[in-house]
Coordinates of C-alpha atoms and ligand atoms in Angstrom, one line a residue:
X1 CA 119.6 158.1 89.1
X2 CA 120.5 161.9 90.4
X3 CA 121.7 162.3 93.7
X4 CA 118.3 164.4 94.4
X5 CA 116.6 161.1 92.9
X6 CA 118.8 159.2 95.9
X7 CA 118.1 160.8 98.1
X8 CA 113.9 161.4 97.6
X9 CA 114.2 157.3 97.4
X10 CA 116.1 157.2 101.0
X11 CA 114.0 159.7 102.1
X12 CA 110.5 157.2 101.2
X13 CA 112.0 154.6 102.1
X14 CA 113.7 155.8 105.6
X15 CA 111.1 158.7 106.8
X16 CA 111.5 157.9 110.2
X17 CA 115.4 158.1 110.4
X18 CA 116.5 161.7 109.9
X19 CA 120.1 161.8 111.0
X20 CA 120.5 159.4 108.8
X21 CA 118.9 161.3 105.6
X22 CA 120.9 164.6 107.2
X23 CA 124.4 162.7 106.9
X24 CA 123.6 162.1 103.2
X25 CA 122.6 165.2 102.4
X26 CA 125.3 167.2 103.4
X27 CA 127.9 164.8 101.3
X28 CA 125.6 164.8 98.0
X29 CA 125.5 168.9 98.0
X30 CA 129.2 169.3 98.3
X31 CA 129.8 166.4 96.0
X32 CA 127.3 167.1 93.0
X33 CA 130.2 168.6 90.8
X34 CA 132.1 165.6 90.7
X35 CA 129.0 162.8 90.6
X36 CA 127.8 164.8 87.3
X37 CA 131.4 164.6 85.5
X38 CA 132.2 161.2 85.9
X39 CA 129.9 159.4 84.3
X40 CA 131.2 156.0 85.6
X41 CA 129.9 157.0 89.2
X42 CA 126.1 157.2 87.5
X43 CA 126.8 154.1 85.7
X44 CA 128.3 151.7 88.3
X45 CA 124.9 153.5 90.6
X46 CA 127.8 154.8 93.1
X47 CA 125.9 156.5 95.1
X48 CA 123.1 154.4 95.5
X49 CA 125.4 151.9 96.8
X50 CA 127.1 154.0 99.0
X51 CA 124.2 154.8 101.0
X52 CA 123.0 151.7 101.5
X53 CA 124.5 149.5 104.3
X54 CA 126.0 146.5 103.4
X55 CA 124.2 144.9 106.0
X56 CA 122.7 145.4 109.2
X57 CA 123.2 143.1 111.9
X58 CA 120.2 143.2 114.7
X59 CA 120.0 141.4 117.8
X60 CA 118.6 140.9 121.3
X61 CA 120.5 141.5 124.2
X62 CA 120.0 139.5 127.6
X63 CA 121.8 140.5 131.0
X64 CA 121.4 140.6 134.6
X65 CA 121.5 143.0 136.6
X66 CA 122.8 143.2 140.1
X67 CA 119.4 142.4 141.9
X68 CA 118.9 139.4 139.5
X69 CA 116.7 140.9 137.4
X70 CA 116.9 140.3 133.6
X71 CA 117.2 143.0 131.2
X72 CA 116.8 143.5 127.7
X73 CA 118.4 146.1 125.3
X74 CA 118.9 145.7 121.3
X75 CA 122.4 145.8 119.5
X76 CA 123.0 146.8 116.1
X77 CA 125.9 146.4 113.8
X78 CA 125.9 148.3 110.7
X79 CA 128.4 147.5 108.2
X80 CA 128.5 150.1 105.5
X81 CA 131.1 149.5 103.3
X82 CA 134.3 147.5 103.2
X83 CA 135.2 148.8 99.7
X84 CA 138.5 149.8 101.3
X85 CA 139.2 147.8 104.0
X86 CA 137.4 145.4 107.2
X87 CA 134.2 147.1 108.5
X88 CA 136.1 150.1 111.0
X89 CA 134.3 151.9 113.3
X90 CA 133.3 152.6 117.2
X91 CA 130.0 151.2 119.6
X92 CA 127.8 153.6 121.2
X93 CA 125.8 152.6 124.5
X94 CA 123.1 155.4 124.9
X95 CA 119.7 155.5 125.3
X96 CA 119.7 157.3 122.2
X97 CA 120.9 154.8 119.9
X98 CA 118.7 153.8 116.4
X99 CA 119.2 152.3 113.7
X100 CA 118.8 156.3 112.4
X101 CA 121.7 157.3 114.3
X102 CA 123.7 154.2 113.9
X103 CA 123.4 154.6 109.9
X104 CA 124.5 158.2 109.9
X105 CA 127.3 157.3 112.1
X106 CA 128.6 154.2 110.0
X107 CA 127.7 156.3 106.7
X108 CA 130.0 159.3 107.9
X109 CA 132.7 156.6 108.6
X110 CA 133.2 155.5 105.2
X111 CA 134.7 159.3 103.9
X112 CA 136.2 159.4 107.2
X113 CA 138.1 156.2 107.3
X114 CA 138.9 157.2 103.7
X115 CA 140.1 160.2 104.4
X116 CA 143.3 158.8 107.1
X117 CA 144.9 156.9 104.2
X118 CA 144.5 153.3 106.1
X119 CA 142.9 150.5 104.4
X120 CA 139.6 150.7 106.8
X121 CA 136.1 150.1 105.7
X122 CA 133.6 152.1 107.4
X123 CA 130.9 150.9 109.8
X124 CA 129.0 151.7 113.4
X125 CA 127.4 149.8 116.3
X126 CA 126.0 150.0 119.7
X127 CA 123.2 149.3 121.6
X128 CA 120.2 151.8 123.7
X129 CA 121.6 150.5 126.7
X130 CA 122.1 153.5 129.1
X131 CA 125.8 152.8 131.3
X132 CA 124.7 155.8 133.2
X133 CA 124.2 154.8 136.9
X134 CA 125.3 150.9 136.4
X135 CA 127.4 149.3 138.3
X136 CA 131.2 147.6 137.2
X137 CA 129.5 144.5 137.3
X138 CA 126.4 145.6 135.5
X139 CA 128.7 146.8 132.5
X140 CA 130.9 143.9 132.4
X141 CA 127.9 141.7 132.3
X142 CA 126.8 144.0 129.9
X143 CA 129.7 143.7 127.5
X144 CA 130.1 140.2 127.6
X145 CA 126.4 139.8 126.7
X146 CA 126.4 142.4 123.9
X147 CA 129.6 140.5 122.2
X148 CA 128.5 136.8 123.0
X149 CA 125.8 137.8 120.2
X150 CA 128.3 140.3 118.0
X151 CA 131.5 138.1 118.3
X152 CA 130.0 135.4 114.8
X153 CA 130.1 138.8 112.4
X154 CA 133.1 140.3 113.5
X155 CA 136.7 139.7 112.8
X156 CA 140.3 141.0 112.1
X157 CA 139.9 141.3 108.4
X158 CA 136.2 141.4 109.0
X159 CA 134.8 143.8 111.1
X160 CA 137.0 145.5 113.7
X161 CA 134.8 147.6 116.3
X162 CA 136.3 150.2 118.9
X163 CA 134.5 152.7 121.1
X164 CA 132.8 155.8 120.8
X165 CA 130.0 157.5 124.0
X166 CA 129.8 155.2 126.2
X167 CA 132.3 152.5 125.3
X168 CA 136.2 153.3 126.6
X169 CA 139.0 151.1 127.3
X170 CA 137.2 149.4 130.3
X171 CA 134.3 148.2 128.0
X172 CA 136.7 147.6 124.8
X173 CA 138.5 144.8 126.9
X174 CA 135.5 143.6 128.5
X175 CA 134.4 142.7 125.0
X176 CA 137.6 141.8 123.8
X177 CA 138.2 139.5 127.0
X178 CA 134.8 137.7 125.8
X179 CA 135.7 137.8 121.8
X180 CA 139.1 136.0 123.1
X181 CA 136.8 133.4 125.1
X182 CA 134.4 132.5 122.7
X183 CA 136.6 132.2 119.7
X184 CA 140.1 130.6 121.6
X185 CA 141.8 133.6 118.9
X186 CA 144.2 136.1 120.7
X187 CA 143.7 139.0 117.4
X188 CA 143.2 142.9 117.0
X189 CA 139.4 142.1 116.5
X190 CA 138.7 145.0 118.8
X191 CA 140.7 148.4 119.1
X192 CA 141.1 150.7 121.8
X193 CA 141.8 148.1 123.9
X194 CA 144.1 148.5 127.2
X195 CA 147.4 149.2 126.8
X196 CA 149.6 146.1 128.0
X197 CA 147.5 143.5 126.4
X198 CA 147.1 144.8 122.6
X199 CA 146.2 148.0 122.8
X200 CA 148.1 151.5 121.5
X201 CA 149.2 153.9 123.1
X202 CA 147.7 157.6 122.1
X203 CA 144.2 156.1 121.3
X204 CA 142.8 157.3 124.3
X205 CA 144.0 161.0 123.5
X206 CA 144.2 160.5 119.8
X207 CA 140.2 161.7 118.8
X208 CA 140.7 165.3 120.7
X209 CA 144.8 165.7 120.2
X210 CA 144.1 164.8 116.6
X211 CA 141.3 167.4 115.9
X212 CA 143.8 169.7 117.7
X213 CA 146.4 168.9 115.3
X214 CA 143.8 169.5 112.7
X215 CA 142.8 173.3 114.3
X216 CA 146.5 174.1 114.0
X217 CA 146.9 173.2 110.8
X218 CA 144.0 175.7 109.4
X219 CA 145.6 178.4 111.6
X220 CA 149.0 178.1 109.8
X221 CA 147.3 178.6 106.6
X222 CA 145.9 182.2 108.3
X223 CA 149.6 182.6 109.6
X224 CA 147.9 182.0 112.8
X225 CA 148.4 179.1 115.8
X226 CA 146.4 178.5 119.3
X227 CA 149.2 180.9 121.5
X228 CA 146.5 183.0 123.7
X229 CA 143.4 182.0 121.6
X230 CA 140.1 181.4 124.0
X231 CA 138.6 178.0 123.2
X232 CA 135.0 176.8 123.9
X233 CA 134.5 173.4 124.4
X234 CA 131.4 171.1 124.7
X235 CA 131.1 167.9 125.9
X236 CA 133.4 166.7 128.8
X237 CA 134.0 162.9 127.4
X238 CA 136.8 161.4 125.9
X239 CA 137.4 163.8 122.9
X240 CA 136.0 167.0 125.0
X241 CA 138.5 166.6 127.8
X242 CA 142.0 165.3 125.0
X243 CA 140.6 168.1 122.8
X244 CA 141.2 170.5 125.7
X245 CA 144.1 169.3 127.2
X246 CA 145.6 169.6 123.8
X247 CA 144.7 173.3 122.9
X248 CA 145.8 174.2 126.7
X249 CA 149.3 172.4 126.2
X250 CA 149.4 174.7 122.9
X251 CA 148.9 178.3 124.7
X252 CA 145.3 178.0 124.2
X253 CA 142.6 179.0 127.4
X254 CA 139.9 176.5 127.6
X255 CA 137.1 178.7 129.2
X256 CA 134.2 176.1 129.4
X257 CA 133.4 172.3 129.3
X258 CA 129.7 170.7 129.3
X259 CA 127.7 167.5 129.5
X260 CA 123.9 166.7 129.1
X261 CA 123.2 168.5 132.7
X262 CA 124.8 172.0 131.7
X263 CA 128.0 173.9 131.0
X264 CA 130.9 174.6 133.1
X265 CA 132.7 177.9 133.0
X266 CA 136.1 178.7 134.5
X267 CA 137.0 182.3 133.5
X268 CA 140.7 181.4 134.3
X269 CA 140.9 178.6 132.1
X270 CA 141.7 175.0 132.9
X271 CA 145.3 173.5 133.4
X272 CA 146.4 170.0 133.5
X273 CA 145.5 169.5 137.3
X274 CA 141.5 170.8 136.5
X275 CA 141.1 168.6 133.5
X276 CA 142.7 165.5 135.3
X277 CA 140.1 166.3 138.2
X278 CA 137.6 166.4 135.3
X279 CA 138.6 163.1 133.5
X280 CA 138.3 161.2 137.1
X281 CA 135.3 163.2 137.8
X282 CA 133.5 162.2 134.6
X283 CA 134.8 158.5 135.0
X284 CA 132.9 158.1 138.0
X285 CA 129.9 159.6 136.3
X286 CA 130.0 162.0 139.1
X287 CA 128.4 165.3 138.3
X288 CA 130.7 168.4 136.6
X289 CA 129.1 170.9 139.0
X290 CA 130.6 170.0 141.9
X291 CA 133.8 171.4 140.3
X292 CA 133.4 174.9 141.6
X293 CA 133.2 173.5 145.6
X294 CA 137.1 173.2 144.7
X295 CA 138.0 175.3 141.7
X296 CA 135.5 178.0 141.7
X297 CA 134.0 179.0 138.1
X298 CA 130.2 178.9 137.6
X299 CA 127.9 176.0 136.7
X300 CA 125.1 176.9 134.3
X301 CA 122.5 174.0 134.8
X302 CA 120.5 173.1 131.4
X303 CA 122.7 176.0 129.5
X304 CA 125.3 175.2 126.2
X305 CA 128.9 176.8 126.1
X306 CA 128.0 179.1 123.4
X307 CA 127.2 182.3 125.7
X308 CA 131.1 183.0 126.1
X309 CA 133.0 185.9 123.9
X310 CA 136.2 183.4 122.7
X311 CA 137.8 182.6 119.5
X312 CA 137.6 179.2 118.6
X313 CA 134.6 176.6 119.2
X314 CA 135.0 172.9 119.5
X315 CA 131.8 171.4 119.6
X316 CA 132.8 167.6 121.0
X317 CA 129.4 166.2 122.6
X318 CA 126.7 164.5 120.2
X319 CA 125.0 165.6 117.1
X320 CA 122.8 168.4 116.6
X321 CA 124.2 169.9 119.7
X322 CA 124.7 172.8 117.7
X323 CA 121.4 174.5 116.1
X324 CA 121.3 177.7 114.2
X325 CA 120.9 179.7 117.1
X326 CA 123.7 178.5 118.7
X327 CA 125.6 179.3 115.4
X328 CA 124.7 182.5 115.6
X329 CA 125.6 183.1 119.3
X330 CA 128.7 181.7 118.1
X331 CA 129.0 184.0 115.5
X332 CA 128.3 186.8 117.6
X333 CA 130.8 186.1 119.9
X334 CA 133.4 186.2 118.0
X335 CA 134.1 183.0 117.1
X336 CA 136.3 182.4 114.5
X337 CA 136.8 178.6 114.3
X338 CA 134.5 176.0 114.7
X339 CA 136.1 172.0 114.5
X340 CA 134.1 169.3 114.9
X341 CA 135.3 167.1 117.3
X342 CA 132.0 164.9 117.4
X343 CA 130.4 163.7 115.0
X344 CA 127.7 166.1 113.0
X345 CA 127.4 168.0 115.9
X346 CA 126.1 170.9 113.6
X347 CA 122.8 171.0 111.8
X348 CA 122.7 171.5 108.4
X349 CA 121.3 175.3 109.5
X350 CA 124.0 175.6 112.1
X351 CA 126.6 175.1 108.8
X352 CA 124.5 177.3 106.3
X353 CA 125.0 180.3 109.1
X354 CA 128.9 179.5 110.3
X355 CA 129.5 179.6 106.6
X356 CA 127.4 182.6 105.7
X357 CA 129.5 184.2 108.3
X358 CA 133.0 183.3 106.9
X359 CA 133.8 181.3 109.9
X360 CA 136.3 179.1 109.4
X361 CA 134.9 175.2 109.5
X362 CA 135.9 172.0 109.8
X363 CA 133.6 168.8 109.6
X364 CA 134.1 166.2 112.0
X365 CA 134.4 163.8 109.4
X366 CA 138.1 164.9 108.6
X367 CA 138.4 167.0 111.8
X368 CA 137.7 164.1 114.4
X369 CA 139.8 161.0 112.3
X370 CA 142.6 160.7 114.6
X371 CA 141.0 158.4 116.5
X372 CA 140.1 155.7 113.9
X373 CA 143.5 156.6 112.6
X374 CA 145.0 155.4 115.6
X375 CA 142.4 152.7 115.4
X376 CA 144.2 151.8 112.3
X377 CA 147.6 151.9 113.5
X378 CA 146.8 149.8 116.6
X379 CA 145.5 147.1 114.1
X380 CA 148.5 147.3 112.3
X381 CA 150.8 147.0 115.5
X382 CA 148.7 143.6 116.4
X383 CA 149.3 142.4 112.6
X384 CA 152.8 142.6 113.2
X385 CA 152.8 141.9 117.4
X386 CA 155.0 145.3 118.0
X387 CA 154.2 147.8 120.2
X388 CA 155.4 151.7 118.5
X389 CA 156.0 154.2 121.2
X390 CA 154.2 157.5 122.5
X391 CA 156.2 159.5 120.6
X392 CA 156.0 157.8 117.2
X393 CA 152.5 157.4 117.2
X394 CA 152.4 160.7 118.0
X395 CA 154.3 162.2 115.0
X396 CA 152.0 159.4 112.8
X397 CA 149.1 161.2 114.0
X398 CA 150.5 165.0 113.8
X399 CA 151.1 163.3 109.6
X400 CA 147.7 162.2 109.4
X401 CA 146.1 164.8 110.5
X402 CA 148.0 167.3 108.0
X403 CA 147.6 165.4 105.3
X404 CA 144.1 165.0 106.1
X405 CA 144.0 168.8 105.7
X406 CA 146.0 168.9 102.9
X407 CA 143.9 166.9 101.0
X408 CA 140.7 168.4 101.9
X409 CA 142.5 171.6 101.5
X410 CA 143.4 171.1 97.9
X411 CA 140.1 169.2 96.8
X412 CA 138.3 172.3 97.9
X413 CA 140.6 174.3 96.0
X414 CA 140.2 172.0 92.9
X415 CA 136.4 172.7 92.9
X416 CA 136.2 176.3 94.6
X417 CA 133.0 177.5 92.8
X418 CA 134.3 181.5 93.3
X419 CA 136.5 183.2 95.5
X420 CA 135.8 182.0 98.7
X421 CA 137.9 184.0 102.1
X422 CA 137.7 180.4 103.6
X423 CA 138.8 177.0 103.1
X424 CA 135.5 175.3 102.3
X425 CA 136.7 172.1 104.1
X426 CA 133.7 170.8 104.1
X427 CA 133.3 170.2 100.6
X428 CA 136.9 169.3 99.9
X429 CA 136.9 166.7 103.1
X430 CA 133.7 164.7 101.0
X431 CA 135.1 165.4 98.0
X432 CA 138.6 163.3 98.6
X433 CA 137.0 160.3 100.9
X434 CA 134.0 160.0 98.4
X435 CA 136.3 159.9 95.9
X436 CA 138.1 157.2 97.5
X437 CA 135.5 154.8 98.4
X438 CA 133.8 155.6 95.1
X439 CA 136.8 155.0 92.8
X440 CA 136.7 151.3 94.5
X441 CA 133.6 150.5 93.7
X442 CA 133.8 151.5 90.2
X443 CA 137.1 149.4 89.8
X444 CA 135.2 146.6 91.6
X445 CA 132.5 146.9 89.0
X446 CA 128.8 145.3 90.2
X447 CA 130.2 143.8 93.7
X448 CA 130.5 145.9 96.5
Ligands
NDP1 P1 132.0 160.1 125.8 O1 131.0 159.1 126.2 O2 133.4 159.9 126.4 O3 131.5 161.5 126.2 C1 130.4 162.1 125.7 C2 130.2 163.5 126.2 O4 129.1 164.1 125.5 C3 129.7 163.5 127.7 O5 130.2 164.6 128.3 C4 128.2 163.5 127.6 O6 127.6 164.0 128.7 C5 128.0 164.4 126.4 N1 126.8 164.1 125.7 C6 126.4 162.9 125.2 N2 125.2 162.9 124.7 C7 124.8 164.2 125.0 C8 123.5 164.9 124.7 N3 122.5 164.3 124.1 N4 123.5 166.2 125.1 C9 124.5 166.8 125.8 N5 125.7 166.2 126.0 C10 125.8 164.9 125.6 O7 132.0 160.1 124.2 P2 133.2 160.5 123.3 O8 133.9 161.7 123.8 O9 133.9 159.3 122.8 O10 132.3 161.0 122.0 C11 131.9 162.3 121.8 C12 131.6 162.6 120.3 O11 132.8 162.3 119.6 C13 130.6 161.7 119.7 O12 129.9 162.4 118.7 C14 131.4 160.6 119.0 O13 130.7 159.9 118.0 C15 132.6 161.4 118.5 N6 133.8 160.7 118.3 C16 134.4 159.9 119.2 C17 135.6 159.2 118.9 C18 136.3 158.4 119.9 O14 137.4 158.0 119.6 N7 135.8 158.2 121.1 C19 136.2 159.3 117.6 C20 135.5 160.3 116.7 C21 134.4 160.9 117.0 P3 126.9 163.1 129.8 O15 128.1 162.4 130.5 O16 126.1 164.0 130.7 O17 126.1 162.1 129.1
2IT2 O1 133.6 158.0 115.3 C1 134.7 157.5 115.3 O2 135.5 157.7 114.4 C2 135.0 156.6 116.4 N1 134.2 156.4 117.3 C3 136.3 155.8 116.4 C4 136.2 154.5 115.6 C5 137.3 153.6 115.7 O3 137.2 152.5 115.1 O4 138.3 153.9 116.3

């Protein structure tokens, strides 16, 4: 089968789940080349196996609230592929959460996980349970309910969930406090979990300081670094507010952050004492806009960060954030950079005008792997019962991250189709983790 053959089977078979069909779209265009000259990968049906979960775990969760009243949400677990390693990958709580989105997300995490070198299968999880405007109580009973039905299909060589929106370090050890319970096992089945009881240090910070590290690294091959660049940033989460922390400790001026209410603009830029305001603002799901009462700026209710004249975008919210408008507001501001710090943030129209425009591009696939990296590197701290320090892991990430460049860097010159002013990371990124995975499977021969 071709990959266009795949993908008109995924697309009558899964009509109604269209991030998922987008995901798999955008890695079979870049990775035709490749697929066509390796007659194996048609063979051993690589790609048909690839885009197939290996399973998908579906369940009914039951929890109280704080007036007594039952409630019911549904969990997922999608386990793509463990061609490379346990099942790897974070839990979203948000209303928005499918089995559309959860399959994009789980899909992406294969070439992603691929991508950081660490023997990590890829997967995704979650639940459309909304945190927004529960209690502590309410999440913890949350948590412990959501794991008391995940805990029989998970593992540390299994399946080792972590977070992503909605799920930190306060729900990570709620989970892991109820995995521990259940199964009398003290393991890394969980990661991003509190630091003093298993978890690393740097995984908080290590999604947005990684895609940082990342931006840097694509500068230096323009001669270029962040000194006095004007950054955009959406989102004001986990990744948004590292992402920007990092950029600002690098000479960089953040000028805006943003959540699902509006944007946030501070003409001056943010420092260290705005964004740790910001990061106990958001942790209190407080709202952004009562920010100028003690910092000035404007609030722009219902409005994106695209409006701004800067140089670099960092799009760090939720998928599709970015449409082809946006791209081109981007474009015409004089944006010259656009890393993904979420995941597929950009439509596939949104890419087709950023790269029409010779903007320089990074996919959040390789752009946004320091977290799982550090994902990784906590599970291999709790193989081994150490603890590595701040600075170590840093420098592991910094290495991950730039070889993670390097590698996409140098696939995408192997298969540079003419003589294009960018790196086309995109391509190069699915190139090397499809690869990967691919080269398992083959080797692996008719099991997964
Ligand atoms: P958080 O929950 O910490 O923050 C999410 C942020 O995005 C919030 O500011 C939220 O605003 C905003 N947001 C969420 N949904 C929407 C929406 N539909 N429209 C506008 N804004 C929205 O999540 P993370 O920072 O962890 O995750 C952000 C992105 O990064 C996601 O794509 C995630 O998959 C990706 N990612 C996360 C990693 C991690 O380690 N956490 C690793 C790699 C990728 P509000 O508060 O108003 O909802
Ligand atoms: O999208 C992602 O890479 C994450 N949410 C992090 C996954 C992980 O296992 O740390």
């Amino acid at each position: 089968m071709s990959l266009q053959q795949v993908i008109q089977k995924l697309e009558d078979l899964y009509p109604h789940q269209p991030e998922f069909i987008q995901a798999v779209k955008e890695v079979a265009i870049t990775i035709e080349d490749i697929y066509d000259n390796n007659t194996n990968y048609n063979t051993y049906k690589i790609f048909e196996r690839l885009t197939e979960p290996d399973r998908i775990i579906s369940f009914r969760v039951n929890w109280e609230d704080d007036a007594g009243n039952i409630q019911v949400n549904r969990g997922w677990r999608v386990q793509f592929s463990n061609a490379l390693g346990p099942y790897k990958g974070g839990l979203r709580f948000h209303p928005t959460v499918n089995e559309s989105v959860l399959k994009f997300l789980g899909f992406e995490q294969i070439f992603k996980n691929a991508l950081t070198g660490l023997p990590m299968g890829g997967a995704k999880g979650g639940s459309d349970f909304d945190p927004k405007g529960k209690s502590d109580n309410e999440i913890r009973r949350f948590c412990y309910a959501f794991i008391r039905e995940l805990y029989q299909y998970i593992g540390k060589d299994l399946d080792v969930p972590a977070g992503d929106i909605g799920v930190g370090g306060r729900e990570v050890s709620y989970m892991f406090a109820m995995y521990k319970n259940l199964t009398h096992e003290y393991s890394g089945v969980l990661t991003g979990k509190g630091v003093g009881f298993g978890g690393s240090l740097i995984r908080t910070e290590a999604t947005g300081y990684g895609a940082v590290y990342f931006l840097e690294n694509m500068l230096a091959v323009n001669n270029d670094n962040l000194q006095g660049k004007k950054v955009l940033v959406s989102g004001a989460g986990n990744v948004s507010l590292h992402a920007a922390e990092k950029a600002i400790m690098l000479g960089a001026t953040v000028l805006t952050v943003s959540d699902s209410k509006g944007t946030l603009h501070d003409a001056q830029g943010f420092d260290q004492q705005k964004i740790d305001w910001l990061k106990e603002q958001k942790a209190c799901h407080k709202p952004l806009a009562e920010y100028i009462e003690k910092f000035g700026g404007e609030w722009l209710e219902g409005q994106k960060p695209w409006q701004f004249k800067a140089d670099i975008a960092l799009p760090c919210a939720t998928q599709n954030e970015v449409d082809a408008t946006n791209a081109q507001q981007m474009v015409d501001n004089s944006i010259k950079y656009v890393v993904e710090g979420a995941n597929m943030p950009l439509t596939a129209e949104a890419i087709d005008v950023i790269r029409e425009h010779h903007v320089h591009y990074a996919p959040g696939k390789a752009a946004n792997a320091g977290g799982v990296a550090v994902s990784g590197l906590e599970m291999s701290q709790n193989s081994v019962r150490q603890y590595r320090s701040f600075e170590e892991l840093d420098e592991q990430l910094k290495c991950i991250m730039r070889n993670i460049h390097d590698d996409a860097a140098s696939a995408a010159q192997q298969y540079a189709k003419g003589d294009e002013p960018c790196v086309d990371y995109m391509t190069g990124a699915n190139i090397a983790g499809f690869k990967r995975a691919a080269d398992a499977l083959v080797a692996y021969g008719v099991l997964n």
